[in-house]
């Protein structure tokens, strides 16, 4: 025992001397390395779940939406503002829907320093300033010169459960991502994991990249995340996620996306609104492991709908906002044409599973009612360890230059023949730009019920692309799965359309 104690003392002395040469540690600083949060998540998974504290003092416990919005972080208090670094960080106060306490840390020189709550960080407007106590925070946001070199715009925000969102240059906030989805669409109810703490590495001068570590916790699992954030024309998050299940999880969602879809020219029946379309995203795009590009227009159904697109090692998927012209929305306030698309690029072997799409009925544009994620075929097992690496691209369109045309818009209305529905699709770009003047691509449309008639593909001189159309006669069917392909010589020259028509 004495020998062991002596050796430990020597090692501690050597470590202390080595650290003192480079950095004078404050009493509340702790060592931090790339595996710190992962080890903390692994240890927590061996213990029973304990929810984060939610109690708040006095009037903060009963804030309304407007009262919460009145609590504003003072820009002069932003971290790294005085140093003129490429990023600044502001913090969100707890309250309203955001009551769980989140602990924040700044990482620098291999050490993590707690960021302490201080009432002087915030303006409380018409509310009395609360008594000083360490309440923690609800989340944070990062600012940087993404649009102008002389102004720090908001780039991304982490706030509420495991939700976060970001923008690229010239965009405004729209859809969100989440750390993890558990039980989405399950009749038993959904579980919402929470980011319990964030460790933000101090940005480096002249480097347009910042690293955020996050600890996620829920009754079913813990997880450690590392986000490498690069803002720009497209804002990219390099993500490493390690999940430690406390129990078997059959309904997990990896890289979940959450968006809003109210109506579009494809499905605006019963929507008495002056605008042509209202949505943050209008379609799900999938680039399958076998090389097919699938476009699935979104729907606002009468009843909850779930769709699964089976695949092996998907190359990518995401919720897209395809139309980028003001005339498609005509909304000077919401500016839906400026909302980002979000593309998931898996890195490595994700195995067998399915891209899941959940469409929830909504009566307005204030509710997020669309969810998409990857669900592995096999459940995550208790006491296991699962790693996923991927990139999030907040962008106008999925990265890369596909060789095939994109389906830019899909419309529907009553056909000339009673009992039918006419579908009109505009496609452009890629291989469609290089078709010979006398080309006659074949439009192949199939349906699992009803009857498809009059498939037509013709040039669209207004767009420079092609217009596709067909009639669906559903008969007595209440639901029809449609598949449309445009081919030349048996080869696809445009994305495959998949759509579920419902009566």
Tab-separated table of C-alpha atoms in Angstrom:
chain	number	residue	atom	x	y	z
A	1	UNK	CA	0.000	0.000	0.000
A	2	UNK	CA	2.825	2.399	0.869
A	3	UNK	CA	4.601	1.670	-2.429
A	4	UNK	CA	1.436	2.208	-4.414
A	5	UNK	CA	0.681	5.398	-2.545
A	6	UNK	CA	4.180	6.688	-3.144
A	7	UNK	CA	3.985	5.942	-6.880
A	8	UNK	CA	0.618	7.691	-7.132
A	9	UNK	CA	1.983	10.692	-5.316
A	10	UNK	CA	4.967	10.871	-7.647
A	11	UNK	CA	2.775	10.647	-10.757
A	12	UNK	CA	0.435	13.302	-9.450
A	13	UNK	CA	3.379	15.566	-8.685
A	14	UNK	CA	4.820	15.066	-12.174
A	15	UNK	CA	1.452	15.778	-13.817
A	16	UNK	CA	0.936	18.872	-11.677
A	17	UNK	CA	4.404	20.200	-12.478
A	18	UNK	CA	3.930	19.532	-16.211
A	19	UNK	CA	0.534	21.273	-16.270
A	20	UNK	CA	1.745	24.252	-14.258
A	21	UNK	CA	4.341	25.028	-16.896
A	22	UNK	CA	1.658	25.459	-19.571
A	23	UNK	CA	-1.467	26.574	-17.742
A	24	UNK	CA	-2.334	27.752	-14.249
A	25	UNK	CA	-5.409	25.715	-13.314
A	26	UNK	CA	-8.256	27.414	-11.481
A	27	UNK	CA	-9.800	25.476	-8.591
A	28	UNK	CA	-12.934	24.562	-10.559
A	29	UNK	CA	-11.143	23.516	-13.777
A	30	UNK	CA	-10.951	19.869	-14.789
A	31	UNK	CA	-8.898	18.050	-17.387
A	32	UNK	CA	-10.554	17.495	-20.743
A	33	UNK	CA	-9.639	15.426	-23.794
A	34	UNK	CA	-11.622	14.087	-26.804
A	35	UNK	CA	-12.761	11.042	-24.811
A	36	UNK	CA	-13.922	12.841	-21.669
A	37	UNK	CA	-17.623	13.139	-22.556
A	38	UNK	CA	-17.729	9.629	-24.006
A	39	UNK	CA	-16.365	8.172	-20.763
A	40	UNK	CA	-18.893	10.190	-18.766
A	41	UNK	CA	-21.755	8.905	-20.935
A	42	UNK	CA	-20.496	5.319	-20.613
A	43	UNK	CA	-20.419	5.616	-16.820
A	44	UNK	CA	-23.870	7.221	-16.621
A	45	UNK	CA	-25.381	4.403	-18.686
A	46	UNK	CA	-24.543	1.985	-15.870
A	47	UNK	CA	-26.683	4.006	-13.465
A	48	UNK	CA	-30.415	4.588	-13.198
A	49	UNK	CA	-31.716	7.606	-15.077
A	50	UNK	CA	-32.144	10.784	-13.087
A	51	UNK	CA	-33.932	13.685	-14.774
A	52	UNK	CA	-32.163	17.064	-14.842
A	53	UNK	CA	-33.372	19.675	-12.333
A	54	UNK	CA	-36.260	21.809	-13.589
A	55	UNK	CA	-37.223	23.899	-10.560
A	56	UNK	CA	-36.837	27.656	-10.948
A	57	UNK	CA	-37.174	30.455	-8.385
A	58	UNK	CA	-40.117	32.844	-8.174
A	59	UNK	CA	-41.767	34.130	-11.360
A	60	UNK	CA	-39.254	32.297	-13.579
A	61	UNK	CA	-41.174	29.103	-12.882
A	62	UNK	CA	-44.333	30.343	-14.638
A	63	UNK	CA	-43.090	32.347	-17.607
A	64	UNK	CA	-45.335	32.815	-20.623
A	65	UNK	CA	-43.974	32.722	-24.165
A	66	UNK	CA	-43.817	36.527	-24.383
A	67	UNK	CA	-42.219	36.866	-20.955
A	68	UNK	CA	-39.560	34.345	-21.869
A	69	UNK	CA	-38.780	36.189	-25.107
A	70	UNK	CA	-38.280	39.357	-23.072
A	71	UNK	CA	-35.281	37.795	-21.298
A	72	UNK	CA	-32.434	38.638	-23.653
A	73	UNK	CA	-28.755	37.911	-23.470
A	74	UNK	CA	-26.637	41.045	-23.520
A	75	UNK	CA	-24.429	40.953	-26.652
A	76	UNK	CA	-21.649	42.765	-24.781
A	77	UNK	CA	-21.441	39.703	-22.491
A	78	UNK	CA	-20.848	37.273	-25.372
A	79	UNK	CA	-17.936	34.937	-24.816
A	80	UNK	CA	-14.818	35.742	-26.924
A	81	UNK	CA	-16.276	39.082	-28.062
A	82	UNK	CA	-13.443	41.137	-26.580
A	83	UNK	CA	-10.784	38.896	-28.145
A	84	UNK	CA	-12.146	39.350	-31.671
A	85	UNK	CA	-12.186	35.586	-32.335
A	86	UNK	CA	-14.097	34.072	-35.311
A	87	UNK	CA	-17.019	33.006	-33.085
A	88	UNK	CA	-18.988	34.468	-30.196
A	89	UNK	CA	-21.287	32.553	-27.865
A	90	UNK	CA	-24.483	33.734	-26.187
A	91	UNK	CA	-26.527	31.743	-23.679
A	92	UNK	CA	-30.223	31.043	-23.249
A	93	UNK	CA	-31.951	31.612	-19.913
A	94	UNK	CA	-34.021	28.831	-18.395
A	95	UNK	CA	-37.825	29.150	-18.353
A	96	UNK	CA	-41.056	28.542	-20.292
A	97	UNK	CA	-40.596	25.246	-22.203
A	98	UNK	CA	-36.873	25.223	-21.489
A	99	UNK	CA	-36.666	24.459	-17.784
A	100	UNK	CA	-34.108	21.594	-17.557
A	101	UNK	CA	-30.768	22.807	-16.262
A	102	UNK	CA	-27.956	22.539	-18.795
A	103	UNK	CA	-24.352	22.923	-17.647
A	104	UNK	CA	-21.936	24.796	-19.909
A	105	UNK	CA	-18.153	24.585	-20.078
A	106	UNK	CA	-15.440	26.338	-22.051
A	107	UNK	CA	-12.514	24.116	-23.085
A	108	UNK	CA	-9.050	25.597	-23.536
A	109	UNK	CA	-5.528	24.243	-23.104
A	110	UNK	CA	-6.792	20.768	-22.226
A	111	UNK	CA	-8.928	22.086	-19.371
A	112	UNK	CA	-12.698	22.528	-18.988
A	113	UNK	CA	-13.891	25.593	-17.089
A	114	UNK	CA	-17.542	25.937	-15.979
A	115	UNK	CA	-19.419	28.913	-17.376
A	116	UNK	CA	-21.227	30.303	-14.344
A	117	UNK	CA	-24.679	31.833	-14.485
A	118	UNK	CA	-24.784	35.531	-13.710
A	119	UNK	CA	-27.878	37.735	-13.805
A	120	UNK	CA	-25.756	40.503	-15.358
A	121	UNK	CA	-25.577	38.401	-18.538
A	122	UNK	CA	-29.258	39.111	-19.245
A	123	UNK	CA	-31.730	41.949	-19.680
A	124	UNK	CA	-35.001	41.031	-17.981
A	125	UNK	CA	-37.052	43.886	-19.501
A	126	UNK	CA	-40.152	44.360	-17.304
A	127	UNK	CA	-39.381	41.466	-14.966
A	128	UNK	CA	-37.631	41.856	-11.611
A	129	UNK	CA	-34.039	40.671	-11.748
A	130	UNK	CA	-33.850	37.318	-9.901
A	131	UNK	CA	-31.647	36.834	-6.887
A	132	UNK	CA	-28.182	35.674	-7.910
A	133	UNK	CA	-27.794	31.906	-7.831
A	134	UNK	CA	-26.176	29.292	-10.043
A	135	UNK	CA	-29.169	28.299	-12.200
A	136	UNK	CA	-27.258	26.969	-15.173
A	137	UNK	CA	-28.626	27.620	-18.652
A	138	UNK	CA	-31.142	26.316	-21.191
A	139	UNK	CA	-28.749	26.210	-24.146
A	140	UNK	CA	-26.577	28.422	-26.311
A	141	UNK	CA	-26.104	29.954	-29.731
A	142	UNK	CA	-23.039	30.734	-31.815
A	143	UNK	CA	-22.499	33.883	-33.865
A	144	UNK	CA	-19.966	34.590	-36.584
A	145	UNK	CA	-19.328	36.673	-39.744
A	146	UNK	CA	-21.159	34.326	-42.097
A	147	UNK	CA	-22.776	36.985	-44.347
A	148	UNK	CA	-20.513	39.996	-43.761
A	149	UNK	CA	-16.984	40.219	-42.443
A	150	UNK	CA	-17.937	43.088	-40.118
A	151	UNK	CA	-21.052	41.565	-38.511
A	152	UNK	CA	-21.582	38.461	-36.367
A	153	UNK	CA	-24.815	36.748	-37.479
A	154	UNK	CA	-26.411	33.907	-35.564
A	155	UNK	CA	-25.158	30.637	-37.099
A	156	UNK	CA	-26.658	27.912	-34.932
A	157	UNK	CA	-28.562	27.347	-31.697
A	158	UNK	CA	-28.912	24.397	-29.318
A	159	UNK	CA	-32.112	24.800	-27.289
A	160	UNK	CA	-34.737	22.380	-25.942
A	161	UNK	CA	-34.284	18.622	-25.348
A	162	UNK	CA	-31.710	17.583	-27.978
A	163	UNK	CA	-32.877	20.000	-30.687
A	164	UNK	CA	-30.526	22.236	-32.630
A	165	UNK	CA	-30.667	24.195	-35.874
A	166	UNK	CA	-28.356	26.162	-38.136
A	167	UNK	CA	-28.231	28.306	-41.258
A	168	UNK	CA	-25.905	28.783	-44.193
A	169	UNK	CA	-25.035	32.077	-45.837
A	170	UNK	CA	-28.146	34.035	-46.845
A	171	UNK	CA	-30.567	31.728	-45.030
A	172	UNK	CA	-32.928	32.090	-42.079
A	173	UNK	CA	-33.910	29.445	-39.522
A	174	UNK	CA	-36.263	26.672	-40.615
A	175	UNK	CA	-36.115	22.963	-39.853
A	176	UNK	CA	-34.243	21.444	-36.897
A	177	UNK	CA	-32.082	18.432	-36.162
A	178	UNK	CA	-31.961	16.376	-32.987
A	179	UNK	CA	-29.335	14.372	-31.193
A	180	UNK	CA	-31.484	11.244	-31.065
A	181	UNK	CA	-35.096	10.140	-31.546
A	182	UNK	CA	-36.623	7.385	-29.403
A	183	UNK	CA	-40.132	6.043	-30.015
A	184	UNK	CA	-41.140	8.603	-32.672
A	185	UNK	CA	-44.579	7.609	-33.964
A	186	UNK	CA	-44.861	4.826	-31.388
A	187	UNK	CA	-48.411	4.482	-29.920
A	188	UNK	CA	-46.761	4.089	-26.511
A	189	UNK	CA	-45.459	7.643	-26.759
A	190	UNK	CA	-42.165	9.293	-27.639
A	191	UNK	CA	-39.164	9.778	-25.390
A	192	UNK	CA	-37.224	13.015	-25.738
A	193	UNK	CA	-33.545	12.719	-24.779
A	194	UNK	CA	-31.958	15.871	-23.368
A	195	UNK	CA	-28.517	17.378	-23.830
A	196	UNK	CA	-27.382	17.639	-20.192
A	197	UNK	CA	-24.151	19.526	-20.791
A	198	UNK	CA	-22.015	21.183	-23.465
A	199	UNK	CA	-18.254	21.615	-23.661
A	200	UNK	CA	-17.331	24.250	-26.272
A	201	UNK	CA	-13.721	24.452	-27.361
A	202	UNK	CA	-12.408	27.982	-27.423
A	203	UNK	CA	-12.218	29.093	-31.087
A	204	UNK	CA	-8.814	29.719	-32.620
A	205	UNK	CA	-7.900	32.991	-34.236
A	206	UNK	CA	-8.337	32.907	-38.015
A	207	UNK	CA	-9.934	29.416	-38.029
A	208	UNK	CA	-13.510	29.100	-39.319
A	209	UNK	CA	-14.228	25.947	-37.293
A	210	UNK	CA	-15.470	25.363	-33.770
A	211	UNK	CA	-15.893	22.128	-31.820
A	212	UNK	CA	-18.808	21.392	-29.487
A	213	UNK	CA	-19.039	18.305	-27.249
A	214	UNK	CA	-22.418	17.304	-25.817
A	215	UNK	CA	-23.686	14.780	-23.255
A	216	UNK	CA	-27.137	13.322	-23.982
A	217	UNK	CA	-29.279	11.505	-21.419
A	218	UNK	CA	-32.678	9.800	-21.335
A	219	UNK	CA	-34.395	6.890	-19.560
A	220	UNK	CA	-33.359	4.570	-22.431
A	221	UNK	CA	-29.776	5.624	-23.080
A	222	UNK	CA	-26.915	8.064	-22.783
A	223	UNK	CA	-24.785	9.338	-25.646
A	224	UNK	CA	-21.732	11.461	-26.351
A	225	UNK	CA	-21.607	13.810	-29.339
A	226	UNK	CA	-18.847	15.758	-30.970
A	227	UNK	CA	-19.896	18.481	-33.428
A	228	UNK	CA	-17.297	20.145	-35.652
A	229	UNK	CA	-19.047	23.225	-37.066
A	230	UNK	CA	-17.945	25.017	-40.268
A	231	UNK	CA	-20.252	27.871	-41.354
A	232	UNK	CA	-20.289	29.197	-44.893
A	233	UNK	CA	-22.117	28.957	-48.208
A	234	UNK	CA	-23.166	25.585	-46.815
A	235	UNK	CA	-22.833	25.148	-43.057
A	236	UNK	CA	-21.427	21.714	-42.255
A	237	UNK	CA	-21.526	19.824	-38.948
A	238	UNK	CA	-19.083	16.901	-38.700
A	239	UNK	CA	-20.772	14.628	-36.154
A	240	UNK	CA	-19.463	11.722	-34.093
A	241	UNK	CA	-22.092	10.055	-31.906
A	242	UNK	CA	-21.600	7.200	-29.435
A	243	UNK	CA	-24.768	5.702	-27.914
A	244	UNK	CA	-24.885	3.651	-24.699
A	245	UNK	CA	-28.340	2.021	-24.253
A	246	UNK	CA	-29.627	1.442	-20.726
A	247	UNK	CA	-32.295	-0.847	-22.206
A	248	UNK	CA	-33.003	-2.469	-25.567
A	249	UNK	CA	-34.205	0.209	-28.036
A	250	UNK	CA	-36.113	-1.054	-31.079
A	251	UNK	CA	-37.498	2.349	-32.124
A	252	UNK	CA	-34.348	4.463	-32.256
A	253	UNK	CA	-33.891	7.239	-34.816
A	254	UNK	CA	-30.350	8.133	-35.884
A	255	UNK	CA	-29.706	11.659	-37.241
A	256	UNK	CA	-33.348	12.761	-36.830
A	257	UNK	CA	-34.695	15.801	-38.678
A	258	UNK	CA	-37.831	17.758	-37.749
A	259	UNK	CA	-39.652	20.139	-40.075
A	260	UNK	CA	-42.988	21.786	-40.908
A	261	UNK	CA	-45.216	21.095	-43.894
A	262	UNK	CA	-48.687	22.585	-44.118
A	263	UNK	CA	-49.573	22.611	-47.819
A	264	UNK	CA	-48.200	22.904	-51.356
A	265	UNK	CA	-49.687	22.870	-54.884
A	266	UNK	CA	-49.693	19.076	-54.608
A	267	UNK	CA	-52.037	18.927	-51.624
A	268	UNK	CA	-53.740	22.179	-50.628
A	269	UNK	CA	-57.279	20.794	-50.420
A	270	UNK	CA	-59.191	22.484	-47.564
A	271	UNK	CA	-56.477	25.113	-46.938
A	272	UNK	CA	-58.086	28.532	-47.182
A	273	UNK	CA	-54.889	30.563	-47.384
A	274	UNK	CA	-53.738	33.297	-49.772
A	275	UNK	CA	-50.230	31.882	-50.232
A	276	UNK	CA	-49.328	29.280	-52.902
A	277	UNK	CA	-47.421	27.090	-50.401
A	278	UNK	CA	-46.434	27.039	-46.728
A	279	UNK	CA	-43.639	24.725	-45.592
A	280	UNK	CA	-40.084	24.591	-44.247
A	281	UNK	CA	-39.434	21.493	-46.372
A	282	UNK	CA	-41.306	20.105	-49.358
A	283	UNK	CA	-39.733	16.696	-49.871
A	284	UNK	CA	-37.617	13.834	-48.574
A	285	UNK	CA	-34.616	13.041	-50.784
A	286	UNK	CA	-32.843	9.687	-50.459
A	287	UNK	CA	-29.640	8.600	-52.192
A	288	UNK	CA	-29.717	4.839	-51.682
A	289	UNK	CA	-26.819	2.482	-51.222
A	290	UNK	CA	-27.507	1.013	-54.664
A	291	UNK	CA	-27.285	4.424	-56.324
A	292	UNK	CA	-30.953	5.358	-56.831
A	293	UNK	CA	-32.070	8.911	-56.043
A	294	UNK	CA	-35.616	8.965	-54.648
A	295	UNK	CA	-37.803	12.055	-54.264
A	296	UNK	CA	-40.769	11.754	-51.914
A	297	UNK	CA	-42.973	14.896	-51.780
A	298	UNK	CA	-44.218	15.606	-48.258
A	299	UNK	CA	-47.854	15.445	-47.231
A	300	UNK	CA	-50.081	16.824	-44.488
A	301	UNK	CA	-52.335	13.781	-44.035
A	302	UNK	CA	-55.683	13.494	-42.284
A	303	UNK	CA	-54.234	10.727	-40.107
A	304	UNK	CA	-50.709	10.069	-38.909
A	305	UNK	CA	-48.687	8.256	-41.561
A	306	UNK	CA	-45.376	6.427	-41.347
A	307	UNK	CA	-43.289	5.338	-44.316
A	308	UNK	CA	-40.126	3.211	-44.361
A	309	UNK	CA	-37.619	3.135	-47.228
A	310	UNK	CA	-35.450	0.064	-46.715
A	311	UNK	CA	-31.786	0.326	-47.610
A	312	UNK	CA	-28.257	-0.891	-46.919
A	313	UNK	CA	-25.523	1.663	-46.274
A	314	UNK	CA	-27.423	4.723	-47.535
A	315	UNK	CA	-25.319	7.387	-49.232
A	316	UNK	CA	-27.485	10.182	-47.912
A	317	UNK	CA	-30.958	11.454	-47.042
A	318	UNK	CA	-32.520	14.724	-46.038
A	319	UNK	CA	-35.467	17.075	-45.943
A	320	UNK	CA	-35.238	19.540	-48.817
A	321	UNK	CA	-36.702	22.966	-49.522
A	322	UNK	CA	-36.514	22.805	-53.311
A	323	UNK	CA	-38.287	25.940	-54.515
A	324	UNK	CA	-36.030	28.972	-54.001
A	325	UNK	CA	-38.090	31.701	-55.662
A	326	UNK	CA	-40.236	34.184	-53.740
A	327	UNK	CA	-43.222	33.612	-56.058
A	328	UNK	CA	-43.585	30.039	-54.774
A	329	UNK	CA	-44.557	31.355	-51.309
A	330	UNK	CA	-45.311	35.108	-51.601
A	331	UNK	CA	-44.653	35.624	-47.874
A	332	UNK	CA	-42.661	38.759	-47.027
A	333	UNK	CA	-42.389	37.805	-43.343
A	334	UNK	CA	-41.839	34.030	-43.251
A	335	UNK	CA	-39.586	34.024	-46.351
A	336	UNK	CA	-39.878	30.275	-46.816
A	337	UNK	CA	-37.644	30.434	-49.888
A	338	UNK	CA	-34.744	31.232	-47.533
A	339	UNK	CA	-35.237	28.210	-45.246
A	340	UNK	CA	-32.394	25.653	-45.303
A	341	UNK	CA	-32.458	22.122	-46.613
A	342	UNK	CA	-30.714	19.602	-44.356
A	343	UNK	CA	-28.785	16.688	-45.853
A	344	UNK	CA	-27.379	13.754	-43.869
A	345	UNK	CA	-24.192	12.225	-45.279
A	346	UNK	CA	-23.393	8.913	-43.521
A	347	UNK	CA	-19.719	8.131	-43.128
A	348	UNK	CA	-18.687	4.488	-42.847
A	349	UNK	CA	-20.866	1.396	-42.736
A	350	UNK	CA	-24.391	2.021	-41.400
A	351	UNK	CA	-25.565	-1.462	-42.346
A	352	UNK	CA	-29.130	-2.528	-43.023
A	353	UNK	CA	-32.107	-0.452	-41.987
A	354	UNK	CA	-34.546	2.115	-43.325
A	355	UNK	CA	-35.042	5.833	-43.718
A	356	UNK	CA	-38.233	6.489	-41.783
A	357	UNK	CA	-40.647	9.315	-42.561
A	358	UNK	CA	-43.335	10.384	-40.086
A	359	UNK	CA	-46.077	12.773	-41.286
A	360	UNK	CA	-48.379	14.182	-38.614
A	361	UNK	CA	-51.609	16.086	-39.382
A	362	UNK	CA	-51.461	19.817	-38.672
A	363	UNK	CA	-53.897	22.710	-39.070
A	364	UNK	CA	-51.303	25.467	-39.337
A	365	UNK	CA	-47.698	26.484	-39.800
A	366	UNK	CA	-46.739	26.822	-36.129
A	367	UNK	CA	-46.286	23.086	-35.567
A	368	UNK	CA	-43.418	20.871	-36.669
A	369	UNK	CA	-45.193	17.829	-38.076
A	370	UNK	CA	-42.563	16.094	-40.209
A	371	UNK	CA	-39.832	13.789	-38.870
A	372	UNK	CA	-37.240	11.787	-40.802
A	373	UNK	CA	-34.393	9.604	-39.506
A	374	UNK	CA	-32.405	6.413	-40.045
A	375	UNK	CA	-33.558	3.333	-38.149
A	376	UNK	CA	-31.164	0.364	-38.054
A	377	UNK	CA	-32.747	-3.033	-38.705
A	378	UNK	CA	-31.535	-4.521	-35.427
A	379	UNK	CA	-32.482	-2.961	-32.072
A	380	UNK	CA	-29.809	-1.281	-29.992
A	381	UNK	CA	-29.025	-3.661	-27.141
A	382	UNK	CA	-28.700	-2.740	-23.477
A	383	UNK	CA	-25.094	-2.416	-22.262
A	384	UNK	CA	-23.916	-2.102	-25.865
A	385	UNK	CA	-21.966	0.701	-27.535
A	386	UNK	CA	-22.924	2.076	-30.964
A	387	UNK	CA	-21.011	4.659	-32.969
A	388	UNK	CA	-22.295	6.688	-35.902
A	389	UNK	CA	-20.324	9.222	-37.899
A	390	UNK	CA	-21.993	11.568	-40.373
A	391	UNK	CA	-22.131	15.089	-41.747
A	392	UNK	CA	-25.021	17.509	-41.589
A	393	UNK	CA	-25.186	19.899	-44.538
A	394	UNK	CA	-27.372	22.987	-43.932
A	395	UNK	CA	-27.677	24.118	-47.505
A	396	UNK	CA	-29.952	25.017	-50.416
A	397	UNK	CA	-29.674	21.609	-52.085
A	398	UNK	CA	-27.976	18.277	-51.413
A	399	UNK	CA	-24.219	18.530	-52.073
A	400	UNK	CA	-22.670	17.231	-55.267
A	401	UNK	CA	-23.773	17.446	-58.878
A	402	UNK	CA	-26.083	14.517	-59.600
A	403	UNK	CA	-25.984	13.120	-63.123
A	404	UNK	CA	-29.767	12.860	-63.247
A	405	UNK	CA	-32.477	15.511	-63.255
A	406	UNK	CA	-34.168	16.821	-60.135
A	407	UNK	CA	-37.928	16.816	-59.571
A	408	UNK	CA	-38.460	20.491	-58.803
A	409	UNK	CA	-42.211	20.620	-58.264
A	410	UNK	CA	-45.193	18.276	-58.099
A	411	UNK	CA	-48.801	19.417	-58.512
A	412	UNK	CA	-52.149	17.677	-58.464
A	413	UNK	CA	-55.759	18.443	-59.326
A	414	UNK	CA	-58.910	16.948	-60.759
A	415	UNK	CA	-58.334	15.318	-64.145
A	416	UNK	CA	-60.493	15.955	-67.216
A	417	UNK	CA	-62.125	12.561	-66.727
A	418	UNK	CA	-64.402	12.284	-63.710
A	419	UNK	CA	-63.014	10.256	-60.832
A	420	UNK	CA	-59.369	10.824	-61.754
A	421	UNK	CA	-56.496	12.853	-60.309
A	422	UNK	CA	-54.005	14.590	-62.583
A	423	UNK	CA	-50.374	14.760	-61.447
A	424	UNK	CA	-47.968	17.245	-63.059
A	425	UNK	CA	-44.226	17.123	-62.300
A	426	UNK	CA	-41.467	19.460	-63.473
A	427	UNK	CA	-37.960	18.022	-63.779
A	428	UNK	CA	-34.757	19.747	-64.805
A	429	UNK	CA	-30.971	19.634	-64.694
A	430	UNK	CA	-28.466	16.805	-64.890
A	431	UNK	CA	-28.887	14.368	-67.761
A	432	UNK	CA	-32.049	16.158	-68.884
A	433	UNK	CA	-29.935	19.099	-70.063
A	434	UNK	CA	-28.047	16.867	-72.472
A	435	UNK	CA	-30.907	14.992	-74.114
A	436	UNK	CA	-30.945	15.162	-77.901
A	437	UNK	CA	-33.492	17.426	-79.553
A	438	UNK	CA	-35.445	14.413	-80.791
A	439	UNK	CA	-35.189	12.459	-77.513
A	440	UNK	CA	-38.313	10.682	-76.353
A	441	UNK	CA	-37.806	9.653	-72.722
A	442	UNK	CA	-40.253	7.117	-71.372
A	443	UNK	CA	-42.358	7.933	-68.301
A	444	UNK	CA	-43.082	4.723	-66.387
A	445	UNK	CA	-45.725	5.045	-63.661
A	446	UNK	CA	-46.943	2.213	-61.446
A	447	UNK	CA	-49.518	2.063	-58.649
A	448	UNK	CA	-50.294	-0.660	-56.136
A	449	UNK	CA	-54.028	0.105	-56.448
A	450	UNK	CA	-56.288	1.809	-58.944
A	451	UNK	CA	-55.262	2.560	-62.524
A	452	UNK	CA	-52.701	4.893	-64.098
A	453	UNK	CA	-53.461	6.417	-67.511
A	454	UNK	CA	-51.941	8.865	-69.983
A	455	UNK	CA	-48.279	9.067	-68.881
A	456	UNK	CA	-46.699	11.920	-70.864
A	457	UNK	CA	-43.195	13.435	-70.923
A	458	UNK	CA	-42.711	16.649	-72.882
A	459	UNK	CA	-40.190	19.471	-72.983
A	460	UNK	CA	-40.973	22.518	-70.863
A	461	UNK	CA	-39.690	25.562	-72.771
A	462	UNK	CA	-40.362	27.844	-69.797
A	463	UNK	CA	-37.994	26.010	-67.437
A	464	UNK	CA	-35.664	24.412	-69.954
A	465	UNK	CA	-36.518	21.045	-68.421
A	466	UNK	CA	-39.237	18.451	-68.872
A	467	UNK	CA	-42.840	18.282	-67.769
A	468	UNK	CA	-44.220	14.889	-66.740
A	469	UNK	CA	-47.900	14.126	-66.214
A	470	UNK	CA	-50.255	11.208	-65.649
A	471	UNK	CA	-53.774	10.454	-64.425
A	472	UNK	CA	-54.569	8.275	-61.420
A	473	UNK	CA	-57.977	6.610	-61.156
A	474	UNK	CA	-58.045	5.214	-57.619
A	475	UNK	CA	-61.515	3.645	-57.833
A	476	UNK	CA	-62.517	2.511	-54.344
A	477	UNK	CA	-58.964	2.681	-52.983
A	478	UNK	CA	-58.447	5.025	-50.062
A	479	UNK	CA	-54.666	4.923	-50.351
A	480	UNK	CA	-52.394	4.420	-53.375
A	481	UNK	CA	-48.603	4.098	-53.509
A	482	UNK	CA	-47.268	5.700	-56.706
A	483	UNK	CA	-43.900	5.261	-58.378
A	484	UNK	CA	-42.803	7.272	-61.434
A	485	UNK	CA	-39.538	6.919	-63.376
A	486	UNK	CA	-38.239	8.786	-66.419
A	487	UNK	CA	-35.889	6.668	-68.552
A	488	UNK	CA	-33.971	6.761	-71.797
A	489	UNK	CA	-32.734	3.436	-73.125
A	490	UNK	CA	-33.644	1.783	-69.833
A	491	UNK	CA	-31.483	4.211	-67.800
A	492	UNK	CA	-32.940	6.722	-65.307
A	493	UNK	CA	-32.484	10.368	-66.332
A	494	UNK	CA	-34.354	11.887	-63.357
A	495	UNK	CA	-35.036	11.143	-59.718
A	496	UNK	CA	-37.591	8.445	-58.944
A	497	UNK	CA	-40.862	9.833	-57.623
A	498	UNK	CA	-42.513	7.968	-54.752
A	499	UNK	CA	-45.778	9.322	-53.379
A	500	UNK	CA	-48.637	8.085	-51.222
A	501	UNK	CA	-51.958	9.428	-52.422
A	502	UNK	CA	-54.756	9.312	-49.849
A	503	UNK	CA	-58.458	9.975	-50.365
